[in-house]
mmCIF file of C-alpha atoms in Angstrom:
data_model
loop_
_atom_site.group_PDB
_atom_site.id
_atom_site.type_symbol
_atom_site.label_atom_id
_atom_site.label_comp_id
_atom_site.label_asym_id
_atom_site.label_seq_id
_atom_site.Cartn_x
_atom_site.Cartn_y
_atom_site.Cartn_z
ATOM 1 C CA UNK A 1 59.503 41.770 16.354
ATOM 2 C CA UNK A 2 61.484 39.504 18.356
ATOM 3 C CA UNK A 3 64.397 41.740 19.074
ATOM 4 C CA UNK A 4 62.083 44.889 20.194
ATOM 5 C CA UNK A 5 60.344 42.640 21.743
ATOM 6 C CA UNK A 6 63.459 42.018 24.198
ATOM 7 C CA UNK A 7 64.195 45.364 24.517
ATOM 8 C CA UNK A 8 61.178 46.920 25.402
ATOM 9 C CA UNK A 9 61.091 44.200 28.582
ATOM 10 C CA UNK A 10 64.784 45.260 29.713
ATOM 11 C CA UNK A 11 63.284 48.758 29.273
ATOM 12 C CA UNK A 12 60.809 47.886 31.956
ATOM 13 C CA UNK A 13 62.954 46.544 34.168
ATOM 14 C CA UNK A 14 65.295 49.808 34.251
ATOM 15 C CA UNK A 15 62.225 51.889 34.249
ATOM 16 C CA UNK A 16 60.800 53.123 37.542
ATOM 17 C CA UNK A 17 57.492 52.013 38.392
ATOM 18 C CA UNK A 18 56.162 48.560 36.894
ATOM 19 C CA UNK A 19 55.135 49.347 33.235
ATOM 20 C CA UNK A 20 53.064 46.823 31.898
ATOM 21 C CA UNK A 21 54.778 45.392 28.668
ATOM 22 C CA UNK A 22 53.144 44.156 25.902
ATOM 23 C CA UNK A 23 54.563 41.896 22.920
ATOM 24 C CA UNK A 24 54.069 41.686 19.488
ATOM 25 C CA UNK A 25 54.686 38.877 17.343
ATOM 26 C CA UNK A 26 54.108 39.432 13.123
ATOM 27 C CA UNK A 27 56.425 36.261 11.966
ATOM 28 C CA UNK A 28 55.113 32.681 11.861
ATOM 29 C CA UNK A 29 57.347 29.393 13.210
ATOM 30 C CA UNK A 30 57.662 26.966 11.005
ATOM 31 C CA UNK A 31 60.923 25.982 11.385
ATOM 32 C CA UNK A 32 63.241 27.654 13.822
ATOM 33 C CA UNK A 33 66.844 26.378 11.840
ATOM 34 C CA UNK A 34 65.166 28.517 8.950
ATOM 35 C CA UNK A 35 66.066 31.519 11.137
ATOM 36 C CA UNK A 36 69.280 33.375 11.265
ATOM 37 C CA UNK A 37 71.507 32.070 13.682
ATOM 38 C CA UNK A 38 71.037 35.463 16.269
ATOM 39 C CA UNK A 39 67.352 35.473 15.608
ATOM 40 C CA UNK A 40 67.079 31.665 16.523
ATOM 41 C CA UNK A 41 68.694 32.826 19.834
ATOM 42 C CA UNK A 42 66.562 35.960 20.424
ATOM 43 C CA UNK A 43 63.369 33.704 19.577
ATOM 44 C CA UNK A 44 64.689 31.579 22.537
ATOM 45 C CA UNK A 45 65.309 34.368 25.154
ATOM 46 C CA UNK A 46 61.616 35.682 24.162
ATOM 47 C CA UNK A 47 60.426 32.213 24.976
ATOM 48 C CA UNK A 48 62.414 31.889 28.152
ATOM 49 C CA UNK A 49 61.097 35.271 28.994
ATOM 50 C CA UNK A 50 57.380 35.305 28.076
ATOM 51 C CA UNK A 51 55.900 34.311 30.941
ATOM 52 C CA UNK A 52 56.902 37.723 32.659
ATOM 53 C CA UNK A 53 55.297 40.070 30.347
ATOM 54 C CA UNK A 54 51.645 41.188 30.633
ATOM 55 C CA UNK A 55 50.290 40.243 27.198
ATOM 56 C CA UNK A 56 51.703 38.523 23.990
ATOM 57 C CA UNK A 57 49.831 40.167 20.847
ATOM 58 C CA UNK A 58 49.932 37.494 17.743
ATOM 59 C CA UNK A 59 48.619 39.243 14.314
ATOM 60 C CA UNK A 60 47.343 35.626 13.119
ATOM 61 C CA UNK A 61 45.509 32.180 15.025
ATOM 62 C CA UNK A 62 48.334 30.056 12.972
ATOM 63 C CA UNK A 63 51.537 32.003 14.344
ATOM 64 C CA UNK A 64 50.056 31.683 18.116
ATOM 65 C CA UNK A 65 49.531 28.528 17.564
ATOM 66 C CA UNK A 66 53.189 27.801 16.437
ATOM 67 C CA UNK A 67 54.784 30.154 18.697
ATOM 68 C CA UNK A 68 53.009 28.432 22.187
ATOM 69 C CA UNK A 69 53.954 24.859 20.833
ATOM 70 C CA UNK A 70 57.489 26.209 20.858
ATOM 71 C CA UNK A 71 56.702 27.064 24.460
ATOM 72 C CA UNK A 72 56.183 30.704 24.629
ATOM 73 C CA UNK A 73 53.501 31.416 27.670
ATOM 74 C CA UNK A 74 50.106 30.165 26.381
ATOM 75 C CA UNK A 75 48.076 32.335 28.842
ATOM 76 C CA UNK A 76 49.296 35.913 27.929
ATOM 77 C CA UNK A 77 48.483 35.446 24.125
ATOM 78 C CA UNK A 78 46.205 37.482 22.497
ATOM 79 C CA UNK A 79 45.210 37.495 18.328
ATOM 80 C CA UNK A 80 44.536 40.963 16.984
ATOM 81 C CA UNK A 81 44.724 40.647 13.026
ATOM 82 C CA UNK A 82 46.156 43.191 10.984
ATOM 83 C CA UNK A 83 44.120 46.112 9.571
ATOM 84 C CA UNK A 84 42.728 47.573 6.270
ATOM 85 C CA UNK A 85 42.129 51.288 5.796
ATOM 86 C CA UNK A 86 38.557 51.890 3.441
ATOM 87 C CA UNK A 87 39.088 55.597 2.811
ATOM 88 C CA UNK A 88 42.365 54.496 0.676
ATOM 89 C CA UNK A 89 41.829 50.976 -0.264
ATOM 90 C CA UNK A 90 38.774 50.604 -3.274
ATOM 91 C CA UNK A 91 38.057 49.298 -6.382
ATOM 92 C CA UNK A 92 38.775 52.081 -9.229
ATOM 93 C CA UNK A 93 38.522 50.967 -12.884
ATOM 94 C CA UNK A 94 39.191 54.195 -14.338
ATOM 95 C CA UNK A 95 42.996 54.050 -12.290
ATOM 96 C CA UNK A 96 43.146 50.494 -13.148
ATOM 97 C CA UNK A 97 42.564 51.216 -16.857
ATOM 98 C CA UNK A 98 45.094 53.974 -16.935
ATOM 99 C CA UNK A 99 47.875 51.632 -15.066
ATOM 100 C CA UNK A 100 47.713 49.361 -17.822
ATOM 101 C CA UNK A 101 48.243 51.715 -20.393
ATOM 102 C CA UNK A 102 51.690 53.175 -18.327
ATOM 103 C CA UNK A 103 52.551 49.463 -18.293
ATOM 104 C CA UNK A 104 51.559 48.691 -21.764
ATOM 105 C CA UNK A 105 48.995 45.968 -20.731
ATOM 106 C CA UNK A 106 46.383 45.559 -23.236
ATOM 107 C CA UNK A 107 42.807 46.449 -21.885
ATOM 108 C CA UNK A 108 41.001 42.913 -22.622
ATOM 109 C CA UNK A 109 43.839 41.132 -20.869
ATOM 110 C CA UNK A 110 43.321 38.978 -18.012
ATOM 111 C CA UNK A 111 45.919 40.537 -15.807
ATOM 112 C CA UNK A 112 47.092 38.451 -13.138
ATOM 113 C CA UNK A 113 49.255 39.957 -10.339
ATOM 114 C CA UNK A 114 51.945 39.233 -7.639
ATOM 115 C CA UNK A 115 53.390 41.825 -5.028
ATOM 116 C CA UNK A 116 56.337 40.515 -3.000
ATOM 117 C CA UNK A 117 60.037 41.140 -2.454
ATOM 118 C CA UNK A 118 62.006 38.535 -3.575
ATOM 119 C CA UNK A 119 62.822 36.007 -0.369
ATOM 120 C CA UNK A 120 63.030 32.550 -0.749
ATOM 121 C CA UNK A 121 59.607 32.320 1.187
ATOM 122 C CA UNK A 122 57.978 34.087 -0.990
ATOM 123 C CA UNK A 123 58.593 31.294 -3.668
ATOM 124 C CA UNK A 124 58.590 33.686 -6.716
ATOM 125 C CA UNK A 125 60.293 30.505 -8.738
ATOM 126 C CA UNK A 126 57.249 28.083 -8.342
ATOM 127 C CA UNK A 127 54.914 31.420 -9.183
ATOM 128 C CA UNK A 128 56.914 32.001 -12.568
ATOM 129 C CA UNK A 129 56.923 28.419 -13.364
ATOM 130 C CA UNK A 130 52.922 27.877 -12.733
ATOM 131 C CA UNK A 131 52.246 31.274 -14.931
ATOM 132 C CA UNK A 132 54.013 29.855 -17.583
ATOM 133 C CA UNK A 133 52.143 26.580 -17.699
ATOM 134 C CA UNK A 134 49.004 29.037 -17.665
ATOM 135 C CA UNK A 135 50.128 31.437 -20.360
ATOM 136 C CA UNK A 136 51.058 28.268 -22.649
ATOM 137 C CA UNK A 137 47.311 27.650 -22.650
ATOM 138 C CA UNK A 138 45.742 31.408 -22.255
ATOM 139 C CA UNK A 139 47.057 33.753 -24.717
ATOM 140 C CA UNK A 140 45.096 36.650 -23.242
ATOM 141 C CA UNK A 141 46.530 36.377 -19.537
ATOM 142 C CA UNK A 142 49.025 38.697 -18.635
ATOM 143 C CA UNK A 143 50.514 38.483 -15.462
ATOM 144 C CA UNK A 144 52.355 41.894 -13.663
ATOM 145 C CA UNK A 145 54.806 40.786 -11.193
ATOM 146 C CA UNK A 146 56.081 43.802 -8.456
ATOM 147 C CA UNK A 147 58.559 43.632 -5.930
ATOM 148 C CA UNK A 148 62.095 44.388 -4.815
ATOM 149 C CA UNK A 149 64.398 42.391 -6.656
ATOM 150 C CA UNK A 150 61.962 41.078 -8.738
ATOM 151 C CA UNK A 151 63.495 41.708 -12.320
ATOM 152 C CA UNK A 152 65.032 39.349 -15.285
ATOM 153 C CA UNK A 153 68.245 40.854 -13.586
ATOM 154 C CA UNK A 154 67.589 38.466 -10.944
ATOM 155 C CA UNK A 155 70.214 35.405 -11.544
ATOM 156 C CA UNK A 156 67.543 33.065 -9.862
ATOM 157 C CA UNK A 157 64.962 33.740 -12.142
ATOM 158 C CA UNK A 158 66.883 34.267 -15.242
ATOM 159 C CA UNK A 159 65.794 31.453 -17.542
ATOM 160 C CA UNK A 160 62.321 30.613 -15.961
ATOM 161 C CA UNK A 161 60.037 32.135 -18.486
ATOM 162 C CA UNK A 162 60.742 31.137 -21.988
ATOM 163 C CA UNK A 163 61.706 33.741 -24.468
ATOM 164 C CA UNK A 164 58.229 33.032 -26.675
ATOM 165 C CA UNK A 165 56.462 33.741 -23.449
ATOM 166 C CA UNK A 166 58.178 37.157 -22.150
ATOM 167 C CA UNK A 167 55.715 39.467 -23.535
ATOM 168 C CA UNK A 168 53.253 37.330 -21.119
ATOM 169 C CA UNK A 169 55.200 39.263 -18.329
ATOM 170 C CA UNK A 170 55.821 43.018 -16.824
ATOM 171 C CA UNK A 171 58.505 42.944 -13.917
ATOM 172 C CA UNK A 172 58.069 46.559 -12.685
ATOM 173 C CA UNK A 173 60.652 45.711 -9.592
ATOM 174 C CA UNK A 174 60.026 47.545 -6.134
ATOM 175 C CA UNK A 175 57.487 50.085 -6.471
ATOM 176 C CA UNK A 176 55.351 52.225 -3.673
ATOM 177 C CA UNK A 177 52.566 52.336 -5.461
ATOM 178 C CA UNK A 178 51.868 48.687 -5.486
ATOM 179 C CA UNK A 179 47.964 49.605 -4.214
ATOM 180 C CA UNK A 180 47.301 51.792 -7.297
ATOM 181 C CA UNK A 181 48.625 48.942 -9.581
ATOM 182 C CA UNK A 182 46.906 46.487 -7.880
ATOM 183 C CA UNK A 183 43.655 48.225 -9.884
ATOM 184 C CA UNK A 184 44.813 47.312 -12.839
ATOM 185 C CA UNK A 185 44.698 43.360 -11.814
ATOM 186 C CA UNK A 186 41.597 41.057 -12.333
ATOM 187 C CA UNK A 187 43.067 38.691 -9.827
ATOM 188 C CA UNK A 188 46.155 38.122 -7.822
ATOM 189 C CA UNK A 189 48.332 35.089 -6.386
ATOM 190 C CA UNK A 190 50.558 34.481 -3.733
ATOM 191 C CA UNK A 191 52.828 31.554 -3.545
ATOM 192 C CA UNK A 192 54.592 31.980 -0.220
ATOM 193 C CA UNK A 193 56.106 28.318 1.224
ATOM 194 C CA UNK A 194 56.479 29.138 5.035
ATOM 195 C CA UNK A 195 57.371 32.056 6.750
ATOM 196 C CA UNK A 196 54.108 34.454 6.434
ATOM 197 C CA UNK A 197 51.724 35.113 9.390
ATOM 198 C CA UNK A 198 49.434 37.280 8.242
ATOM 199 C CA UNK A 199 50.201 38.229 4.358
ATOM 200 C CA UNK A 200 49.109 41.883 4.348
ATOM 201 C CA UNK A 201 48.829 41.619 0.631
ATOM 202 C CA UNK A 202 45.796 39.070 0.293
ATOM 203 C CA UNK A 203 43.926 41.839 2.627
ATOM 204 C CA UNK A 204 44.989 45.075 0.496
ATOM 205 C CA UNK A 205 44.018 43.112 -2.784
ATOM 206 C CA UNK A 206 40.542 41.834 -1.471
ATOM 207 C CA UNK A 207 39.760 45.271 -0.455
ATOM 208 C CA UNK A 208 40.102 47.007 -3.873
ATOM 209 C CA UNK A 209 37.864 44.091 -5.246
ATOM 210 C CA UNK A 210 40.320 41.611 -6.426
ATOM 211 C CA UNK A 211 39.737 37.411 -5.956
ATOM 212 C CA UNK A 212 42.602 35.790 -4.821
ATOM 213 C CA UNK A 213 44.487 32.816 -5.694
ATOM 214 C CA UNK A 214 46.634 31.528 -2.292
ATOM 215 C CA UNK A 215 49.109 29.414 -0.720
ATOM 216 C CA UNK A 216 47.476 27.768 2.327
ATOM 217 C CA UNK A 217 50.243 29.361 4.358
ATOM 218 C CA UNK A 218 49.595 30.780 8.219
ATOM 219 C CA UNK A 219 46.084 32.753 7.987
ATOM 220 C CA UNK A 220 45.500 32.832 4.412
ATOM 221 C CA UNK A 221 42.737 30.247 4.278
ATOM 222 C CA UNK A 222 41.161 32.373 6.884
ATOM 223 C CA UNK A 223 41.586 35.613 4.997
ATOM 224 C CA UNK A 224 40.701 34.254 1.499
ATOM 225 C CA UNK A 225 37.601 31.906 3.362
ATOM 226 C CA UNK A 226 35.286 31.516 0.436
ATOM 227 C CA UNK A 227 35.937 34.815 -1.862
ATOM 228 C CA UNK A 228 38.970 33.167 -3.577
ATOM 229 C CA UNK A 229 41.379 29.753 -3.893
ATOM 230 C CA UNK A 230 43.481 28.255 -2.118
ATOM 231 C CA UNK A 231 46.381 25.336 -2.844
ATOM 232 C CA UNK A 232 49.361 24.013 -1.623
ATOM 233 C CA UNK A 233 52.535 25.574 -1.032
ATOM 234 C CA UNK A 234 55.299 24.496 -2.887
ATOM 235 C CA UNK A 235 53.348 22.643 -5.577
ATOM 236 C CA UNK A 236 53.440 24.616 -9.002
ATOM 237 C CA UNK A 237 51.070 22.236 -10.157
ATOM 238 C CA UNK A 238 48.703 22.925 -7.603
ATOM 239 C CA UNK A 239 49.026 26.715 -8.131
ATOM 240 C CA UNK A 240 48.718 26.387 -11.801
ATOM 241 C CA UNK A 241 45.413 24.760 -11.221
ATOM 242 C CA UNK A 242 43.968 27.307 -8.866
ATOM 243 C CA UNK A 243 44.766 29.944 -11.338
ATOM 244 C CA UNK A 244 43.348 28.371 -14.416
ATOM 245 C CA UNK A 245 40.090 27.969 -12.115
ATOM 246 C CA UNK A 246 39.864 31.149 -11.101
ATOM 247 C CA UNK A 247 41.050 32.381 -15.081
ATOM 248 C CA UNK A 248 38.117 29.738 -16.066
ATOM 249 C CA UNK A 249 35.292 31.593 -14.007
ATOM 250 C CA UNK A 250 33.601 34.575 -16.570
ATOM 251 C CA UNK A 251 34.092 38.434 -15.748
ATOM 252 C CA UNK A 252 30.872 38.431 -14.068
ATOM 253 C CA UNK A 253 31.935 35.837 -11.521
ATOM 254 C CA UNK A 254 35.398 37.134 -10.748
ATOM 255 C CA UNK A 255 33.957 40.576 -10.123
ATOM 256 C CA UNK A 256 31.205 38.572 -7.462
ATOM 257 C CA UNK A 257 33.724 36.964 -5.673
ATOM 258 C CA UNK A 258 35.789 40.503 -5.845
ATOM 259 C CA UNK A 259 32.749 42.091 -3.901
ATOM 260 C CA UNK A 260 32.477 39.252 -2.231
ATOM 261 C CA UNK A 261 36.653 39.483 -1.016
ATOM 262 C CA UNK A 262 36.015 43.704 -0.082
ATOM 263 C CA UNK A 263 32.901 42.455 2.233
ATOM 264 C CA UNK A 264 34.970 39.885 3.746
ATOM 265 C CA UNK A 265 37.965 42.046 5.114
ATOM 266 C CA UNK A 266 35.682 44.883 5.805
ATOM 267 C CA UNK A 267 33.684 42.561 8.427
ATOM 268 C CA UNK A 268 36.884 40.917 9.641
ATOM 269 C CA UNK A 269 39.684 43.321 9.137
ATOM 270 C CA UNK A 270 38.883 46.977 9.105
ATOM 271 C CA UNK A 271 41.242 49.264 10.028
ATOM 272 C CA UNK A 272 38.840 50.845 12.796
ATOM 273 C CA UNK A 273 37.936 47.977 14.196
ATOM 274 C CA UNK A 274 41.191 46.432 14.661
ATOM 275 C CA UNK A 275 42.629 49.543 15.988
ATOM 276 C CA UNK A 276 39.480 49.204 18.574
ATOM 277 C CA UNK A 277 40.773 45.869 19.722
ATOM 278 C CA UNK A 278 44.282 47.715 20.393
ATOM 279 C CA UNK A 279 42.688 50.037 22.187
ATOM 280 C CA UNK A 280 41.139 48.037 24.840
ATOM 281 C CA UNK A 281 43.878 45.733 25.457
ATOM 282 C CA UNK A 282 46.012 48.684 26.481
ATOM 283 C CA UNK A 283 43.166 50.282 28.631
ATOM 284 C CA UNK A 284 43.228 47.103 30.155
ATOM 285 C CA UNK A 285 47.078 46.706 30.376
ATOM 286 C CA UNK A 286 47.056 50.705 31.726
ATOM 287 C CA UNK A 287 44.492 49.642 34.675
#
């Protein structure tokens, strides 16, 4: 939120009054020649200028981290994680089995999913390529990929998954329903490279009871903690063995570590509670 961020401080200035002005930052800093050129010049002016706003909010530890090294004001920042909502987010096998009959997945298969738009930092290539080392060996496993962009029509990942193999795979593309089929899943993976702060996905996922297999990107060691897996990013090899270890474990123990995933965001990340730590910041800010 690096350009709004600007804004809302020239706002201040032209505003009668002194408004207090408060930041938010939702992107980690790996590498700032990975940026656009404008946005590596916009992440500079919010550097040069973050030691005249009131607060700095930073959704995870990892992209505060990053973001002070680069030399943005170290004594406004403030981590408030992102938030999951309880009423809407639960395990529900009876949706989950209907999903996989709309998506013709058989009901004894191990379903594997992955939700992202296709970006290069979401690594979708290394995903593919791990899931196919997995489905050579497990003929049950079905994995449901969902996303914008994320189709055979795609030229970069035309070719990836063999032709013997395709029935292994359902690309439903961008959908908005992405919770609902996320009931359908017995586990899901990310395999993000760089660029995530806090990977709203992992949270969503744990919440309706599904284990998690993760690239140790930003938070998501600190999300998944000890209700899923967590490799490398950028190794397909390393991926492919976290999700033949979780694929491994029997029903029973996937659906532990499921319960064990919803208790984990709902004492670290619920909704209520986050939007509690919002609210006294800006009490604070206001007085």
């Amino acid at each position: 939120m690096y350009h709004g961020n600007l804004a809302a401080s020239l706002a201040a200035k032209l505003a009668l009054g002194k408004p207090a002005v408060a930041w938010n930052v939702r992107h980690s800093l790996y590498d700032l020649q990975a940026e656009k050129f404008l946005t590596r010049q916009v992440i500079r002016a919010n550097r040069g200028w973050s030691h005249r706003v009131d607060s700095i909010i930073y959704n995870s530890r990892t992209s505060r981290r990053q973001h002070e090294a680069f030399g943005f004001d170290d004594a406004k920042g403030v981590v408030i994680p992102n938030g999951f909502d309880f009423a809407r987010l639960s395990p529900n096998p009876g949706i989950g089995q209907a999903v996989r009959s709309e998506l013709g997945l058989p009901s004894e298969a191990l379903v594997v999913g992955h939700v992202a738009r296709f970006h290069p930092m979401k690594d979708h290539a290394s995903f593919l390529r791990a899931a196919v080392r997995v489905a050579r060996i497990n003929p049950a496993v079905r994995f449901l990929l969902i996303g914008r962009q994320v189709t055979l029509e795609n030229s970069v990942l035309v070719g990836i998954v063999p032709p013997d193999l395709l029935n292994h795979f359902v690309f439903t593309g961008e959908r908005s329903d992405a919770n609902r089929l996320m009931q359908a899943m017995d586990l899901l993976a990310t395999s993000s490279a760089w660029g995530e702060a806090f990977p709203n996905v992992l949270g969503e996922a744990m919440a309706c009871g599904v284990p998690c297999v993760a690239t140790d990107v930003s938070d998501s060691r600190d999300i998944v903690g000890d209700a899923g897996i967590v490799v490398r990013p950028s190794d397909t090899e390393a991926l492919a063995g976290g999700l033949e270890a979780m694929i491994r474990k029997s029903p029973p123990e996937r659906q532990a570590l499921g319960r064990l995933a919803r208790d984990r965001v709902e004492a670290h990340y619920r909704l209520d509670a986050v939007l509690a730590q919002y609210a006294d910041l800006y009490q604070t800010l206001a007085g």
